[in-house]
């Protein structure tokens, strides 16, 4: 079991460019979560999927951010027209299909917007 | 709205001693789940222990235990016989019960340093 896999580990983009972050959840896990971590804001919930369906995106900035889960083996977080304030570590996590289950986190993608 | 508060920014202890980290939470739900996670220096976040709100017994896993005081909306993490490798940032987190969102709300974290 390789755990939750996130690629790339580091991404540097210029202001205004698009960034796509990838996540491969643990096989058999039915829930996938996206979080963002910064020094100032801490760990912020963005969105999550259950059985590939989007369930709660209340943490997603309404503009420029979108997430998809086209199949059970991967999810993507896309940020259009990146801004310096988007710089953060983006974490993906997965869990089994129950509300009390623990999250298994990936190592994150560090996004730097210059 | 749910909220999780960790007021201790950092704690330093000597190796082999016991440390307690505080966490208070706010929720309107009658059923909820409380978690503690640890983030190591490499950035890896790992699950430590969980307390279900309907359980009166404090959860214990290895040298981690919880002090669950429901009337005070408090869930403290106790680490006994601390080791150098316990040095990390510890996050308290809360999730609504089965009928709510599975969104996990995190506290701001407590940096623990264990000294030899």
XYZ file of N, CA and C in Angstrom, chain A residues 10 37 46 52 79-80 88 91 101 106:
30
model
N 6.382 19.530 -5.752
C 6.580 20.977 -5.783
C 6.162 21.497 -7.145
N -2.801 24.170 3.379
C -2.127 24.533 4.630
C -1.189 25.705 4.408
N -11.044 22.355 1.825
C -11.468 22.890 0.530
C -12.713 22.172 0.030
N -16.779 9.283 -5.693
C -16.493 10.136 -6.852
C -17.430 11.333 -6.983
N -6.297 25.187 -10.305
C -6.349 26.602 -9.933
C -6.041 27.407 -11.187
N -6.999 28.189 -11.618
C -6.798 29.026 -12.798
C -6.292 30.400 -12.379
N 0.803 27.756 -1.131
C 0.443 26.954 0.041
C 0.861 25.518 -0.222
N -2.967 19.584 0.336
C -2.959 18.218 0.844
C -4.198 17.468 0.384
N -14.286 7.625 10.175
C -13.009 7.062 9.773
C -11.893 8.103 9.742
N -1.763 12.510 2.017
C -0.598 12.472 1.154
C 0.448 13.442 1.682
